[in-house]
Amino acid sequence: MSFFDLINPFSYVTPFHADGDAAEESVVVAADAVEAAAVVIEQIEESNADEEETETEEEEEEEEEEEEEEEEAEDKAPLIKEGCGETLACKSLKHHYDECAARVEDGSSESCAEEFLHFMECVDHCAASKIFAQLK
């Protein structure tokens, strides 16, 4: 081995990460610069693949922990609206809607949209203040 072989920059390569730490102490002996570059690229790709797998696993674990920590509050709006539909103010409108729905089932060609909208307006009016009072 001659002196020039010892100082050839492509006779050995130690891969480094972006943060400056040596990935692993490996010596690559190559016959030419192209072969050495190919070996280094292969080592870097393997190292990046390992890092990506580790990062993906860590991200999945963090997401699972966040989901466990976040408890969704129960939506009370449907229960409140259901209760408002049974109030004295809305009961007569529900009765009109139910009569219309029965006529449609018997073969009438009318639409119950107007009755339904009046009933839902009454329910929404009753429930709005109760729902907003529950918000934090």
Backbone as JSON Lines, residues from 0, in Angstrom:
{"i":0,"aa":"M","n":[0.84,-1.16,0.0],"ca":[0.0,0.0,0.0],"c":[0.9,1.24,0.0]}
{"i":1,"aa":"S","n":[0.6,2.13,-0.9],"ca":[1.45,3.31,-1.02],"c":[0.91,4.46,-0.17]}
{"i":2,"aa":"F","n":[1.72,5.48,-0.08],"ca":[1.35,6.66,0.68],"c":[0.08,7.3,0.12]}
{"i":3,"aa":"F","n":[-0.07,7.33,-1.21],"ca":[-1.23,7.95,-1.83],"c":[-2.52,7.17,-1.57]}
{"i":4,"aa":"D","n":[-2.39,5.86,-1.41],"ca":[-3.56,5.06,-1.05],"c":[-4.05,5.43,0.36]}
{"i":5,"aa":"L","n":[-3.12,5.78,1.24],"ca":[-3.5,6.12,2.6],"c":[-4.22,7.48,2.69]}
{"i":6,"aa":"I","n":[-3.87,8.41,1.81],"ca":[-4.49,9.73,1.89],"c":[-5.64,9.91,0.9]}
{"i":7,"aa":"N","n":[-5.98,8.86,0.17],"ca":[-7.12,8.91,-0.76],"c":[-8.41,9.08,0.05]}
{"i":8,"aa":"P","n":[-9.16,10.13,-0.18],"ca":[-10.37,10.37,0.63],"c":[-11.46,9.31,0.44]}
{"i":9,"aa":"F","n":[-11.39,8.54,-0.62],"ca":[-12.42,7.53,-0.88],"c":[-12.02,6.14,-0.41]}
{"i":10,"aa":"S","n":[-10.87,6.01,0.23],"ca":[-10.46,4.69,0.7],"c":[-11.17,4.31,1.99]}
{"i":11,"aa":"Y","n":[-11.65,5.27,2.75],"ca":[-12.44,4.96,3.94],"c":[-13.49,6.05,4.11]}
{"i":12,"aa":"V","n":[-14.61,5.67,4.65],"ca":[-15.71,6.61,4.83],"c":[-16.38,6.29,6.16]}
{"i":13,"aa":"T","n":[-16.61,7.3,6.97],"ca":[-17.37,7.15,8.2],"c":[-18.61,8.02,8.06]}
{"i":14,"aa":"P","n":[-19.79,7.39,7.97],"ca":[-21.0,8.19,7.78],"c":[-21.34,9.02,9.01]}
{"i":15,"aa":"F","n":[-21.84,10.22,8.78],"ca":[-22.27,11.1,9.85],"c":[-23.73,11.46,9.66]}
{"i":16,"aa":"H","n":[-24.44,11.65,10.78],"ca":[-25.82,12.12,10.74],"c":[-25.83,13.63,10.65]}
{"i":17,"aa":"A","n":[-27.0,14.19,10.4],"ca":[-27.14,15.63,10.28],"c":[-26.78,16.33,11.59]}
{"i":18,"aa":"D","n":[-26.98,15.68,12.73],"ca":[-26.68,16.31,14.01],"c":[-25.19,16.25,14.36]}
{"i":19,"aa":"G","n":[-24.38,15.61,13.5],"ca":[-22.95,15.6,13.69],"c":[-22.4,14.39,14.41]}
{"i":20,"aa":"D","n":[-23.24,13.52,14.9],"ca":[-22.77,12.32,15.58],"c":[-22.42,11.24,14.56]}
{"i":21,"aa":"A","n":[-21.39,10.49,14.86],"ca":[-21.03,9.39,13.98],"c":[-22.08,8.3,14.11]}
{"i":22,"aa":"A","n":[-22.58,7.84,12.96],"ca":[-23.64,6.83,12.98],"c":[-23.09,5.51,13.5]}
{"i":23,"aa":"E","n":[-22.03,5.06,12.92],"ca":[-21.37,3.84,13.37],"c":[-19.97,3.84,12.78]}
{"i":24,"aa":"E","n":[-19.07,3.26,13.48],"ca":[-17.7,3.22,13.01],"c":[-17.57,2.11,11.98]}
{"i":25,"aa":"S","n":[-17.62,2.48,10.72],"ca":[-17.48,1.48,9.67],"c":[-16.45,1.96,8.67]}
{"i":26,"aa":"V","n":[-15.68,1.05,8.2],"ca":[-14.66,1.37,7.22],"c":[-15.06,0.73,5.91]}
{"i":27,"aa":"V","n":[-15.08,1.53,4.87],"ca":[-15.44,1.03,3.56],"c":[-14.21,1.14,2.69]}
{"i":28,"aa":"V","n":[-13.79,0.03,2.16],"ca":[-12.66,0.03,1.25],"c":[-13.22,-0.19,-0.14]}
{"i":29,"aa":"A","n":[-12.97,0.74,-1.03],"ca":[-13.52,0.67,-2.37],"c":[-12.41,0.81,-3.39]}
{"i":30,"aa":"A","n":[-12.65,0.18,-4.53],"ca":[-11.67,0.23,-5.59],"c":[-11.69,1.58,-6.29]}
{"i":31,"aa":"D","n":[-12.85,2.2,-6.37],"ca":[-12.91,3.51,-6.99],"c":[-13.94,4.39,-6.27]}
{"i":32,"aa":"A","n":[-13.98,5.64,-6.62],"ca":[-14.83,6.61,-5.94],"c":[-16.31,6.31,-6.14]}
{"i":33,"aa":"V","n":[-16.71,5.81,-7.3],"ca":[-18.11,5.52,-7.57],"c":[-18.61,4.4,-6.67]}
{"i":34,"aa":"E","n":[-17.8,3.37,-6.51],"ca":[-18.19,2.27,-5.65],"c":[-18.29,2.73,-4.19]}
{"i":35,"aa":"A","n":[-17.35,3.56,-3.76],"ca":[-17.38,4.07,-2.39],"c":[-18.62,4.93,-2.16]}
{"i":36,"aa":"A","n":[-18.96,5.75,-3.13],"ca":[-20.15,6.6,-3.01],"c":[-21.41,5.75,-2.94]}
{"i":37,"aa":"A","n":[-21.47,4.7,-3.74],"ca":[-22.63,3.81,-3.73],"c":[-22.79,3.14,-2.37]}
{"i":38,"aa":"V","n":[-21.69,2.71,-1.77],"ca":[-21.74,2.06,-0.47],"c":[-22.21,3.05,0.59]}
{"i":39,"aa":"V","n":[-21.68,4.28,0.54],"ca":[-22.07,5.3,1.52],"c":[-23.55,5.63,1.38]}
{"i":40,"aa":"I","n":[-24.03,5.77,0.16],"ca":[-25.45,6.07,-0.07],"c":[-26.32,4.95,0.47]}
{"i":41,"aa":"E","n":[-25.91,3.72,0.25],"ca":[-26.65,2.57,0.77],"c":[-26.72,2.6,2.3]}
{"i":42,"aa":"Q","n":[-25.59,2.91,2.94],"ca":[-25.56,2.98,4.4],"c":[-26.45,4.11,4.91]}
{"i":43,"aa":"I","n":[-26.42,5.24,4.25],"ca":[-27.25,6.38,4.67],"c":[-28.73,6.05,4.51]}
{"i":44,"aa":"E","n":[-29.08,5.4,3.39],"ca":[-30.48,5.03,3.18],"c":[-30.96,4.05,4.24]}
{"i":45,"aa":"E","n":[-30.12,3.09,4.6],"ca":[-30.48,2.14,5.65],"c":[-30.67,2.86,6.98]}
{"i":46,"aa":"S","n":[-29.77,3.78,7.27],"ca":[-29.86,4.55,8.51],"c":[-31.13,5.4,8.53]}
{"i":47,"aa":"N","n":[-31.45,6.05,7.41],"ca":[-32.66,6.88,7.32],"c":[-33.92,6.03,7.46]}
{"i":48,"aa":"A","n":[-33.91,4.84,6.87],"ca":[-35.07,3.96,6.97],"c":[-35.3,3.55,8.42]}
{"i":49,"aa":"D","n":[-34.22,3.25,9.14],"ca":[-34.33,2.88,10.55],"c":[-34.87,4.06,11.37]}
{"i":50,"aa":"E","n":[-34.39,5.27,11.08],"ca":[-34.84,6.46,11.8],"c":[-36.32,6.73,11.52]}
{"i":51,"aa":"E","n":[-36.74,6.57,10.26],"ca":[-38.14,6.81,9.9],"c":[-39.06,5.83,10.61]}
{"i":52,"aa":"E","n":[-38.65,4.56,10.69],"ca":[-39.45,3.56,11.4],"c":[-39.58,3.92,12.87]}
{"i":53,"aa":"T","n":[-38.48,4.35,13.47],"ca":[-38.5,4.73,14.88],"c":[-39.38,5.95,15.09]}
{"i":54,"aa":"E","n":[-39.26,6.96,14.19],"ca":[-40.09,8.16,14.31],"c":[-41.56,7.83,14.13]}
{"i":55,"aa":"T","n":[-41.89,6.95,13.18],"ca":[-43.27,6.57,12.93],"c":[-43.85,5.88,14.15]}
{"i":56,"aa":"E","n":[-43.1,4.97,14.75],"ca":[-43.55,4.27,15.94],"c":[-43.77,5.24,17.09]}
{"i":57,"aa":"E","n":[-42.86,6.2,17.26],"ca":[-42.98,7.19,18.33],"c":[-44.2,8.07,18.11]}
{"i":58,"aa":"E","n":[-44.44,8.49,16.86],"ca":[-45.6,9.33,16.55],"c":[-46.9,8.58,16.83]}
{"i":59,"aa":"E","n":[-46.95,7.3,16.46],"ca":[-48.15,6.5,16.72],"c":[-48.41,6.37,18.22]}
{"i":60,"aa":"E","n":[-47.34,6.15,19.0],"ca":[-47.5,6.05,20.44],"c":[-47.99,7.37,21.03]}
{"i":61,"aa":"E","n":[-47.46,8.5,20.55],"ca":[-47.88,9.81,21.04],"c":[-49.35,10.06,20.71]}
{"i":62,"aa":"E","n":[-49.78,9.7,19.49],"ca":[-51.17,9.89,19.09],"c":[-52.1,9.05,19.96]}
{"i":63,"aa":"E","n":[-51.72,7.82,20.26],"ca":[-52.54,6.97,21.12],"c":[-52.65,7.55,22.52]}
{"i":64,"aa":"E","n":[-51.54,8.09,23.05],"ca":[-51.57,8.71,24.37],"c":[-52.47,9.93,24.38]}
{"i":65,"aa":"E","n":[-52.39,10.75,23.32],"ca":[-53.23,11.94,23.23],"c":[-54.71,11.56,23.17]}
{"i":66,"aa":"E","n":[-55.03,10.52,22.41],"ca":[-56.41,10.08,22.3],"c":[-56.94,9.59,23.65]}
{"i":67,"aa":"E","n":[-56.09,8.91,24.41],"ca":[-56.49,8.43,25.72],"c":[-56.71,9.6,26.68]}
{"i":68,"aa":"E","n":[-55.85,10.63,26.57],"ca":[-55.95,11.77,27.46],"c":[-57.2,12.6,27.16]}
{"i":69,"aa":"E","n":[-57.52,12.73,25.88],"ca":[-58.67,13.53,25.49],"c":[-59.93,12.69,25.62]}
{"i":70,"aa":"E","n":[-60.74,13.05,26.56],"ca":[-62.02,12.39,26.69],"c":[-63.07,13.34,26.13]}
{"i":71,"aa":"E","n":[-63.78,12.86,25.15],"ca":[-64.8,13.69,24.54],"c":[-65.99,13.82,25.49]}
{"i":72,"aa":"A","n":[-66.43,15.05,25.65],"ca":[-67.58,15.29,26.5],"c":[-68.83,14.79,25.78]}
{"i":73,"aa":"E","n":[-69.74,14.28,26.55],"ca":[-70.98,13.76,25.97],"c":[-71.82,14.93,25.47]}
{"i":74,"aa":"D","n":[-72.34,14.8,24.27],"ca":[-73.18,15.85,23.69],"c":[-74.57,15.74,24.29]}
{"i":75,"aa":"K","n":[-74.96,16.75,25.02],"ca":[-76.26,16.74,25.7],"c":[-77.35,17.37,24.85]}
{"i":76,"aa":"A","n":[-76.99,17.95,23.72],"ca":[-77.97,18.64,22.88],"c":[-79.12,17.73,22.44]}
{"i":77,"aa":"P","n":[-78.87,16.51,21.95],"ca":[-80.0,15.66,21.54],"c":[-80.98,15.36,22.68]}
{"i":78,"aa":"L","n":[-80.46,15.15,23.86],"ca":[-81.33,14.89,25.01],"c":[-82.16,16.12,25.37]}
{"i":79,"aa":"I","n":[-81.52,17.28,25.32],"ca":[-82.22,18.53,25.62],"c":[-83.31,18.78,24.59]}
{"i":80,"aa":"K","n":[-82.98,18.56,23.29],"ca":[-83.97,18.77,22.23],"c":[-85.13,17.79,22.37]}
{"i":81,"aa":"E","n":[-84.81,16.56,22.73],"ca":[-85.87,15.57,22.91],"c":[-86.8,15.99,24.05]}
{"i":82,"aa":"G","n":[-86.24,16.49,25.12],"ca":[-87.04,16.97,26.24],"c":[-87.89,18.17,25.86]}
{"i":83,"aa":"C","n":[-87.32,19.05,25.04],"ca":[-88.08,20.23,24.61],"c":[-89.22,19.83,23.67]}
{"i":84,"aa":"G","n":[-89.07,18.77,22.94],"ca":[-90.13,18.3,22.05],"c":[-91.35,17.82,22.82]}
{"i":85,"aa":"E","n":[-91.15,17.48,24.07],"ca":[-92.23,16.98,24.91],"c":[-92.87,18.08,25.77]}
{"i":86,"aa":"T","n":[-92.39,19.32,25.65],"ca":[-92.98,20.41,26.44],"c":[-94.36,20.76,25.91]}
{"i":87,"aa":"L","n":[-95.12,21.44,26.74],"ca":[-96.48,21.83,26.39],"c":[-96.5,22.74,25.16]}
{"i":88,"aa":"A","n":[-95.53,23.63,25.05],"ca":[-95.48,24.57,23.93],"c":[-95.26,23.84,22.6]}
{"i":89,"aa":"C","n":[-94.47,22.82,22.58],"ca":[-94.14,22.12,21.33],"c":[-95.01,20.9,21.08]}
{"i":90,"aa":"K","n":[-95.72,20.44,22.08],"ca":[-96.5,19.22,21.94],"c":[-97.6,19.36,20.89]}
{"i":91,"aa":"S","n":[-98.27,20.52,20.83],"ca":[-99.34,20.7,19.85],"c":[-98.77,20.7,18.43]}
{"i":92,"aa":"L","n":[-97.59,21.3,18.25],"ca":[-96.95,21.31,16.93],"c":[-96.53,19.89,16.53]}
{"i":93,"aa":"K","n":[-96.05,19.11,17.47],"ca":[-95.7,17.71,17.19],"c":[-96.94,16.92,16.8]}
{"i":94,"aa":"H","n":[-98.06,17.21,17.46],"ca":[-99.32,16.54,17.15],"c":[-99.75,16.83,15.71]}
{"i":95,"aa":"H","n":[-99.64,18.1,15.29],"ca":[-99.97,18.46,13.89],"c":[-99.05,17.73,12.91]}
{"i":96,"aa":"Y","n":[-97.77,17.67,13.25],"ca":[-96.82,16.96,12.38],"c":[-97.15,15.48,12.3]}
{"i":97,"aa":"D","n":[-97.45,14.85,13.42],"ca":[-97.78,13.42,13.44],"c":[-99.05,13.13,12.63]}
{"i":98,"aa":"E","n":[-100.06,14.0,12.71],"ca":[-101.28,13.83,11.92],"c":[-100.97,13.91,10.43]}
{"i":99,"aa":"C","n":[-100.13,14.87,10.06],"ca":[-99.74,15.02,8.65],"c":[-98.97,13.79,8.18]}
{"i":100,"aa":"A","n":[-98.05,13.29,8.98],"ca":[-97.27,12.11,8.62],"c":[-98.18,10.9,8.44]}
{"i":101,"aa":"A","n":[-99.21,10.79,9.27],"ca":[-100.16,9.68,9.14],"c":[-100.93,9.78,7.83]}
{"i":102,"aa":"R","n":[-101.32,11.0,7.45],"ca":[-102.04,11.19,6.18],"c":[-101.15,10.82,5.0]}
{"i":103,"aa":"V","n":[-99.88,11.18,5.07],"ca":[-98.94,10.85,3.98],"c":[-98.77,9.34,3.89]}
{"i":104,"aa":"E","n":[-98.71,8.66,5.0],"ca":[-98.58,7.2,4.99],"c":[-99.83,6.55,4.4]}
{"i":105,"aa":"D","n":[-100.97,7.19,4.56],"ca":[-102.22,6.65,4.0],"c":[-102.37,6.94,2.52]}
{"i":106,"aa":"G","n":[-101.44,7.69,1.93],"ca":[-101.48,7.9,0.49],"c":[-101.67,9.34,0.07]}
{"i":107,"aa":"S","n":[-101.71,10.27,0.98],"ca":[-101.86,11.67,0.63],"c":[-100.61,12.17,-0.09]}
{"i":108,"aa":"S","n":[-100.78,13.11,-1.0],"ca":[-99.64,13.61,-1.77],"c":[-99.06,14.89,-1.17]}
{"i":109,"aa":"E","n":[-99.55,15.28,0.0],"ca":[-99.06,16.52,0.61],"c":[-97.68,16.32,1.23]}
{"i":110,"aa":"S","n":[-97.03,17.43,1.51],"ca":[-95.72,17.42,2.15],"c":[-95.9,17.93,3.57]}
{"i":111,"aa":"C","n":[-95.19,17.37,4.49],"ca":[-95.27,17.76,5.89],"c":[-94.12,18.69,6.28]}
{"i":112,"aa":"A","n":[-93.51,19.31,5.29],"ca":[-92.36,20.17,5.55],"c":[-92.72,21.34,6.45]}
{"i":113,"aa":"E","n":[-93.86,21.97,6.2],"ca":[-94.26,23.14,6.98],"c":[-94.47,22.75,8.45]}
{"i":114,"aa":"E","n":[-95.18,21.66,8.69],"ca":[-95.43,21.21,10.05],"c":[-94.13,20.84,10.76]}
{"i":115,"aa":"F","n":[-93.25,20.17,10.01],"ca":[-91.97,19.76,10.59],"c":[-91.13,20.99,10.96]}
{"i":116,"aa":"L","n":[-91.08,21.98,10.07],"ca":[-90.29,23.18,10.34],"c":[-90.82,23.95,11.55]}
{"i":117,"aa":"H","n":[-92.15,24.04,11.67],"ca":[-92.73,24.72,12.84],"c":[-92.37,23.98,14.13]}
{"i":118,"aa":"F","n":[-92.45,22.67,14.1],"ca":[-92.11,21.87,15.28],"c":[-90.64,22.05,15.64]}
{"i":119,"aa":"M","n":[-89.75,21.97,14.66],"ca":[-88.31,22.09,14.93],"c":[-87.95,23.5,15.39]}
{"i":120,"aa":"E","n":[-88.64,24.5,14.88],"ca":[-88.4,25.87,15.34],"c":[-88.73,25.98,16.83]}
{"i":121,"aa":"C","n":[-89.84,25.4,17.24],"ca":[-90.23,25.42,18.65],"c":[-89.19,24.68,19.5]}
{"i":122,"aa":"V","n":[-88.74,23.52,19.05],"ca":[-87.75,22.74,19.79],"c":[-86.44,23.52,19.89]}
{"i":123,"aa":"D","n":[-85.98,24.1,18.79],"ca":[-84.73,24.86,18.81],"c":[-84.82,26.07,19.73]}
{"i":124,"aa":"H","n":[-85.96,26.76,19.69],"ca":[-86.15,27.93,20.54],"c":[-86.08,27.54,22.02]}
{"i":125,"aa":"C","n":[-86.7,26.45,22.35],"ca":[-86.69,25.96,23.74],"c":[-85.3,25.49,24.16]}
{"i":126,"aa":"A","n":[-84.61,24.79,23.27],"ca":[-83.34,24.14,23.63],"c":[-82.14,25.08,23.59]}
{"i":127,"aa":"A","n":[-82.2,26.15,22.82],"ca":[-81.03,27.01,22.62],"c":[-80.45,27.51,23.94]}
{"i":128,"aa":"S","n":[-81.27,28.08,24.79],"ca":[-80.75,28.64,26.03],"c":[-80.21,27.54,26.95]}
{"i":129,"aa":"K","n":[-80.84,26.38,26.94],"ca":[-80.39,25.28,27.79],"c":[-79.04,24.71,27.3]}
{"i":130,"aa":"I","n":[-78.9,24.62,25.99],"ca":[-77.65,24.08,25.42],"c":[-76.5,25.04,25.7]}
{"i":131,"aa":"F","n":[-76.71,26.33,25.47],"ca":[-75.64,27.3,25.69],"c":[-75.28,27.44,27.16]}
{"i":132,"aa":"A","n":[-76.23,27.17,28.04],"ca":[-75.94,27.21,29.47],"c":[-75.01,26.05,29.86]}
{"i":133,"aa":"Q","n":[-75.05,24.95,29.1],"ca":[-74.21,23.77,29.38],"c":[-72.78,23.94,28.87]}
{"i":134,"aa":"L","n":[-72.55,24.87,27.92],"ca":[-71.21,25.04,27.37],"c":[-70.27,25.6,28.41]}
{"i":135,"aa":"K","n":[-69.01,25.21,28.27],"ca":[-68.0,25.69,29.24],"c":[-67.28,26.86,28.67]}
